[in-house]
Amino acid sequence: MDLSIPDHVEVTIRLCLSFILTYIITLGSFPLVIPQSQVVIIASVASAFTMILPTLLFSIGSAISGMVTNVLVALIVATLLLAVAATGGVNAYIGAYFIVALVLSGLRFTKEGSSSALLLMFVSLNTMGLSTVAEEKGIGFVASLWTESGVQNPNAVFRNTLIGMCWVTLCIIFARVIPPSRTLRFAFSRKLLPKVLKDVASFIRVTVAHHIRDDIDDVEDSDDDDLQEVIHSTTSESPLLRLSARRSDDINEKPKSMNDACIKIVQDASITLVPGLVELTALEPRIRRIFCECGSPQNLVTLLLDLTNAVNDLVFSSLTLRAFSKAGFQEIQIDGLGEKYEETAVTLDRCAGALATLNQSNVVAEASGEDPGNSNSAFDPIRLNFRAMRVEECTNNYIDAMVPIDRTHSYFDKSARTVYVRFLCPWIMGAGFGLILAIFGCFVKAFTPMTWKRIFRAPYYDLPKFVWCLKFAVGFMALVSMHVYWPAFANLELSTKDEATGARFSGWYLIAYAFSTTQTVEGTWKKSILRIVGTVFGGFSAWLALTASQDSPVGLGIWMTITSTTVAYFGLPEGLSSRFGLDKDAAWGPAYFSMTQALVTLEVYWGYGGKNDITLNRIVSNLVGIAMSMAMALIPPGVYGNSPRESKFLLEDQKRALRDCIGLVLEGSDSAKFHHLYATAKATFVAGFSEANENYNDANKLQRLCILKPNPRMKLELNNAAVLGSSILSLIRFGIILVEAEPEDEGSFAEGSEERRALETILEGLDIVDDPHKISRYHMHHQAGEGKSHERPNILCDSLNQAQRAVPAHTTFVHLCVYLCHYISHRELKLDNIYWGFLGKRHTSKGRRTTLPKPVIQLDEQEDQVID
C-alpha cells in the first residue's frame, strides 16, 4: 500500500507544525527564556520566513548562519553608527548612515544580494530611535546596549535582539528537521538532474525528428536561393513543394514542440548554473552513514559538482544542436550523425534512470570504449556524444560514492581531511565571513576606476544599477531622517475609538520599504501590490480573530494556524518546486498575510493597543513604506526586467567572441589562445545571461496584472541568447579541434579559398559596438584572464576522418559560422522590436545591424520563423 503524499501537501503539513510551534512560543508566557520585547518580532518574522525558505535540510544551516549572522553584522554596524551619533551628533549619524546604506545597497548585485534589505532594515530599526539618546548620553550608552543583560531588561537591546533571532531560527528550522528529512542532495541529484537529462534527451529526439529525418531545415524554411546555396542542400526538390503536401497541423506543431523543448532545457540550465547551489549540500552531512554505519566520509560535494558541470556542458552542446542541425544539414544526413545523436539520447535516459534509482549504468564501459579514431565513427563537431559519455562517467562516480559503505579508509587520512574541509567551508562562509567579504568587496569596488567607467561612460552599462543603489539608500535615509527630525511623524498615530492607544507607526514602514523593493521596476511594483493585498487581508484576518476569540490564546493560536496554513497551501506550487518555497508568481502575498496577521494579533494580545488602533495603524504604516518603495522605483533610469537592454549587451559580447574565434582560426593560432578565448566567452555568457534572466524572472510576477505585463517575446529572446551562447562555445571548441587535429598542409583556410572568403565576409559584416574604453563585460573577463594558464576545454580531439567525410570539417565550420551570423542578425532585429514599460509602449533605440553581402546570405521575413 502506497502511503506517499504529494510534495506540496507534505510541505504544507511541515509549515503547519512550524506555525503551531511559533504561536505556542509567542502566545505563551516564558519570561525566563524569551524577551518580551521580541515576542512580536518572533511571531511575524518566523511566520513569513518559514514560508519563504525551502523546507529542505540545507536551509537549517542557511537559517542558522544566515538569519543570526545577518542580525549580528547589522548590530555591529548599528553600534558604529551610534558611536558616530554619540561623538558627532545626529547630523553626523545621518551622513554616516547614508554612506553605509549606499554600500549595503550594492550587496543587491552580489551573491549576498538577499542580505541587502535585511541588513539595512535591522541597522535602521536599531539606530534611528536611539541616535538622539546616544547624542545625549555619549559612548557609555552605546556600550550599555551590549553590556546590559537579562531577557526582561529593556536596556539589553542588542543581546535580546540576538536571542529573539535565535528563537526565530528555531521556529523556522522546526519544519525542516521533522522526519523524514528531505535534502537538497536528494532533490538535486535524484529529481532535478534526471529531469534535466530527460529534457535534453527529448530535445535531441525532437531536433533529429524535425530537422534531420524530414530532410528540411525547419518547418518554415524559406526558398531563398542564397541561403540554400550556403547550406549546400543535397536535394533538388524544393522544400516548399514538399511542405505543401504536409498537413497544416503538423506544420504548426513542429516549431511549437521545438520551442517547448528549448524552453525546458533553458529553464533547467538557469537552475543548474546557479553558482554555489551544489555547495549548499555541504550543509547536509551524512551523519548516519559515518557514525551509525561506520562508513568513511566521501567527497560528495566535489562529485556532485563534477556531475553538474558535465550536465551543464551537455546542455550547452544540446542547444548548439539546434543551430548545427540547420547549418550542418548535409553533414548530419550523410555522415550519419542522426543515428549517433539518437544513441546519445538513449545514454541520457539511462543516466537519468541510474540517478533516480542509484543503480549504476552498466553500458558506460562499452560507450567509453569507442575508438575515437575509428574510420567508421562519424565526426561530431559539437561533441554531443562525448558530453553524454562524460555525464555517464560522472553519474557512475557519484553513485559509487552514494551506495556502497566504504570502510577501507580512515576517518583521518588525507581524503577524509579533504572532505571535512569541503564540508566546513560553507559553514565558515555562512557564519559571517562571506557576508563581511562581500561588504568589503562593495566598499573596495567603489574605489575601482572600472566601476565608474562602466557607470558614466557610454553605453553606461552599470548606470541603472548605480541609480538603483542610490535610490534604495536615499529611500532609507528619507524614512530615517523623517523619524529623527520630524517628531510628529515619529509619534504619528491614527486615532480610533479604542480606549487603549499607543500604536504609533514605529518602524514598520521601514520593514515594508525594505521587503517591497526588488532590483527591477516591475518586480518592485508587483511585490508592493502583493504586500498591499497581504497586509490588508492579514490585518483584517487578525481583527476577525481578536473579535471572535475575546483574547483567548488558544483561539488566537488555532485561528492563525488555520489561516496561515490555508494561504500557504494555495501559495505553494505543486511537485518538487514546493520544497523550494512559495510559488514565485505570488510568493510574498501569503507571506505578508501571515506576517501582518501575527503582528497585529500579538501586539493586541500583549496589550500594546486596542484591536482597531493596532490594526489601522499597522496597515497604514506598512502602506507608507510600500508607497515609498513604489515611488522610488519610478525615478529613472530604472532596471526593467522586460527591457532588452541587458540582452543587447550580451549579444554584443557574443559577437565579439564570434569575431575573435574566427580570427584565431584564420590566423591558425595556437590552442592556448583558444583556451583563453573559451574561458572568456563562457564567463561572459554565464554572467550576462544570468543577469538578464534574473531580471526577467523578477519582473515576471503577477502575470495577469493589467500593467507591467511580462513580454513573452523577451523570454523567447533569452532562450535564443542561450542557444547562441552555447553555439559560440561549441564553435570555439570546434576551432580548437581544427588547429590541433587537422593537418597543417591541407590549407583548409588558405588565401583565396572559398571558405576563407566566407569567413572574412562574416567578419566584415559583424557590426559590433565600439568599446574604446575597454569596459564591456567581454573585455573585463578577457583582461582578467590575460597571463593566466587556462584549462583546456573538456573535449576529445579525435581524428577528423577527412577521407570518410562527405563534407570537410573546415567547411562544416564555415557553415556553422554563416548560420550563427544569420542568427545574430535576427536577434538584433527582434530585440529592437521588444516593447516594455508600464503599458508596454517603450522600446530601446535601434541597435547595430549585422549584414552579409549577397550571395553569402539573405534575410527575409519568412526566414524569421526559421531562426526563432
Short mmCIF file of C-alpha atoms in Angstrom, two decimals, residues 46-205:
data_model
loop_
_atom_site.label_atom_id
_atom_site.label_comp_id
_atom_site.label_asym_id
_atom_site.label_seq_id
_atom_site.Cartn_x
_atom_site.Cartn_y
_atom_site.Cartn_z
CA ALA A 46 9.02 33.40 11.73
CA SER A 47 5.54 33.25 10.18
CA ALA A 48 6.78 34.82 6.95
CA PHE A 49 10.20 33.25 6.55
CA THR A 50 9.11 29.71 7.31
CA MET A 51 7.01 30.00 4.13
CA ILE A 52 9.66 31.67 2.01
CA LEU A 53 12.68 29.48 2.81
CA PRO A 54 12.98 25.99 1.32
CA THR A 55 11.84 23.11 3.51
CA LEU A 56 14.95 21.09 2.64
CA LEU A 57 17.52 20.17 5.25
CA PHE A 58 20.25 22.50 3.96
CA SER A 59 18.13 25.52 4.89
CA ILE A 60 18.83 24.71 8.56
CA GLY A 61 22.41 25.76 8.01
CA SER A 62 21.28 28.72 5.92
CA ALA A 63 18.81 29.84 8.58
CA ILE A 64 21.27 29.50 11.46
CA SER A 65 24.20 31.09 9.67
CA GLY A 66 22.05 33.47 7.64
CA MET A 67 19.44 34.89 9.99
CA VAL A 68 21.57 35.17 13.13
CA THR A 69 24.71 36.25 11.27
CA ASN A 70 22.90 38.96 9.33
CA VAL A 71 21.46 40.37 12.53
CA LEU A 72 24.83 40.20 14.30
CA VAL A 73 26.55 42.07 11.46
CA ALA A 74 23.71 44.60 11.42
CA LEU A 75 24.08 45.19 15.15
CA ILE A 76 27.82 45.73 14.78
CA VAL A 77 27.19 48.30 12.03
CA ALA A 78 24.47 49.88 14.20
CA THR A 79 26.96 50.17 17.07
CA LEU A 80 29.41 52.04 14.85
CA LEU A 81 26.67 54.40 13.65
CA LEU A 82 25.51 55.07 17.21
CA ALA A 83 29.12 55.76 18.17
CA VAL A 84 29.17 58.38 15.41
CA ALA A 85 25.97 59.88 16.85
CA ALA A 86 27.49 59.88 20.34
CA THR A 87 30.62 61.71 19.23
CA GLY A 88 29.45 63.82 16.31
CA GLY A 89 25.75 64.30 16.84
CA VAL A 90 22.65 63.30 14.90
CA ASN A 91 23.72 65.14 11.75
CA ALA A 92 26.95 63.15 11.59
CA TYR A 93 24.90 59.99 12.17
CA ILE A 94 22.65 60.76 9.19
CA GLY A 95 25.66 61.38 6.94
CA ALA A 96 27.38 58.17 8.04
CA TYR A 97 24.11 56.29 7.73
CA PHE A 98 23.75 57.30 4.07
CA ILE A 99 27.26 56.06 3.25
CA VAL A 100 26.54 52.74 4.97
CA ALA A 101 23.19 52.46 3.20
CA LEU A 102 24.82 53.07 -0.17
CA VAL A 103 27.49 50.41 0.42
CA LEU A 104 24.97 47.86 1.69
CA SER A 105 22.69 48.61 -1.27
CA GLY A 106 25.48 47.39 -3.54
CA LEU A 107 25.14 43.95 -1.99
CA ARG A 108 21.95 43.50 -4.05
CA PHE A 109 24.04 42.78 -7.14
CA THR A 110 26.36 40.27 -5.47
CA LYS A 111 25.84 36.67 -4.38
CA GLU A 112 24.85 38.05 -0.96
CA GLY A 113 22.04 40.05 -2.56
CA SER A 114 19.33 38.72 -0.27
CA SER A 115 21.15 40.21 2.73
CA SER A 116 20.99 43.80 1.48
CA ALA A 117 17.43 44.62 2.59
CA LEU A 118 17.71 42.59 5.81
CA LEU A 119 20.90 44.35 6.90
CA LEU A 120 19.60 47.83 6.17
CA MET A 121 16.32 47.09 7.91
CA PHE A 122 17.96 45.94 11.15
CA VAL A 123 20.55 48.70 11.06
CA SER A 124 17.78 51.29 10.67
CA LEU A 125 15.48 49.85 13.34
CA ASN A 126 18.31 49.67 15.89
CA THR A 127 19.69 53.17 15.33
CA MET A 128 17.04 55.71 14.34
CA GLY A 129 15.25 55.62 17.68
CA LEU A 130 18.47 55.54 19.68
CA SER A 131 20.54 58.13 17.81
CA THR A 132 19.24 61.10 19.80
CA VAL A 133 19.71 59.21 23.07
CA ALA A 134 23.28 58.33 22.05
CA GLU A 135 23.94 62.01 21.30
CA GLU A 136 22.73 62.97 24.78
CA LYS A 137 24.32 60.18 26.86
CA GLY A 138 27.51 59.51 24.90
CA ILE A 139 29.58 56.40 24.27
CA GLY A 140 28.65 54.86 27.61
CA PHE A 141 25.08 54.44 26.45
CA VAL A 142 26.22 52.76 23.22
CA ALA A 143 28.36 50.31 25.19
CA SER A 144 25.47 49.54 27.54
CA LEU A 145 23.43 48.23 24.62
CA TRP A 146 25.82 45.26 24.62
CA THR A 147 26.81 45.04 28.27
CA GLU A 148 23.31 45.13 29.76
CA SER A 149 21.85 41.63 30.18
CA GLY A 150 18.61 39.94 31.18
CA VAL A 151 15.75 38.84 28.94
CA GLN A 152 13.34 41.13 30.78
CA ASN A 153 15.78 44.06 30.86
CA PRO A 154 14.55 46.71 28.38
CA ASN A 155 18.04 48.18 28.20
CA ALA A 156 19.63 44.93 26.95
CA VAL A 157 18.58 45.82 23.43
CA PHE A 158 21.22 44.11 21.34
CA ARG A 159 21.53 40.95 23.41
CA ASN A 160 17.80 40.41 23.44
CA THR A 161 17.60 41.05 19.70
CA LEU A 162 20.06 38.21 19.12
CA ILE A 163 18.10 35.97 21.49
CA GLY A 164 14.94 36.78 19.59
CA MET A 165 16.58 35.85 16.28
CA CYS A 166 17.67 32.54 17.76
CA TRP A 167 14.03 31.79 18.59
CA VAL A 168 13.04 32.81 15.06
CA THR A 169 15.63 30.39 13.73
CA LEU A 170 14.28 27.60 15.93
CA CYS A 171 10.76 28.12 14.62
CA ILE A 172 11.99 28.11 11.03
CA ILE A 173 14.17 25.01 11.25
CA PHE A 174 11.50 23.02 13.12
CA ALA A 175 9.67 22.33 9.84
CA ARG A 176 12.93 21.14 8.27
CA VAL A 177 14.04 18.63 10.92
CA ILE A 178 10.73 16.76 11.16
CA PRO A 179 11.35 13.23 9.86
CA PRO A 180 11.57 12.03 7.19
CA SER A 181 14.25 14.56 6.35
CA ARG A 182 14.29 15.96 2.84
CA THR A 183 17.68 17.00 1.49
CA LEU A 184 18.81 19.25 -1.30
CA ARG A 185 21.20 16.49 -2.33
CA PHE A 186 18.26 14.15 -2.96
CA ALA A 187 16.15 16.79 -4.71
CA PHE A 188 19.03 17.95 -6.87
CA SER A 189 20.70 14.67 -7.82
CA ARG A 190 17.72 12.31 -7.93
CA LYS A 191 14.95 14.64 -9.07
CA LEU A 192 16.27 17.73 -10.82
CA LEU A 193 19.27 16.31 -12.70
CA PRO A 194 17.28 13.30 -14.04
CA LYS A 195 14.63 15.75 -15.24
CA VAL A 196 17.30 17.84 -16.98
CA LEU A 197 18.74 14.75 -18.68
CA LYS A 198 15.31 13.60 -19.83
CA ASP A 199 14.52 17.06 -21.16
CA VAL A 200 17.80 17.15 -23.09
CA ALA A 201 17.14 13.66 -24.48
CA SER A 202 13.69 14.77 -25.58
CA PHE A 203 15.15 17.90 -27.17
CA ILE A 204 17.68 15.83 -29.09
CA ARG A 205 14.98 13.46 -30.37
#
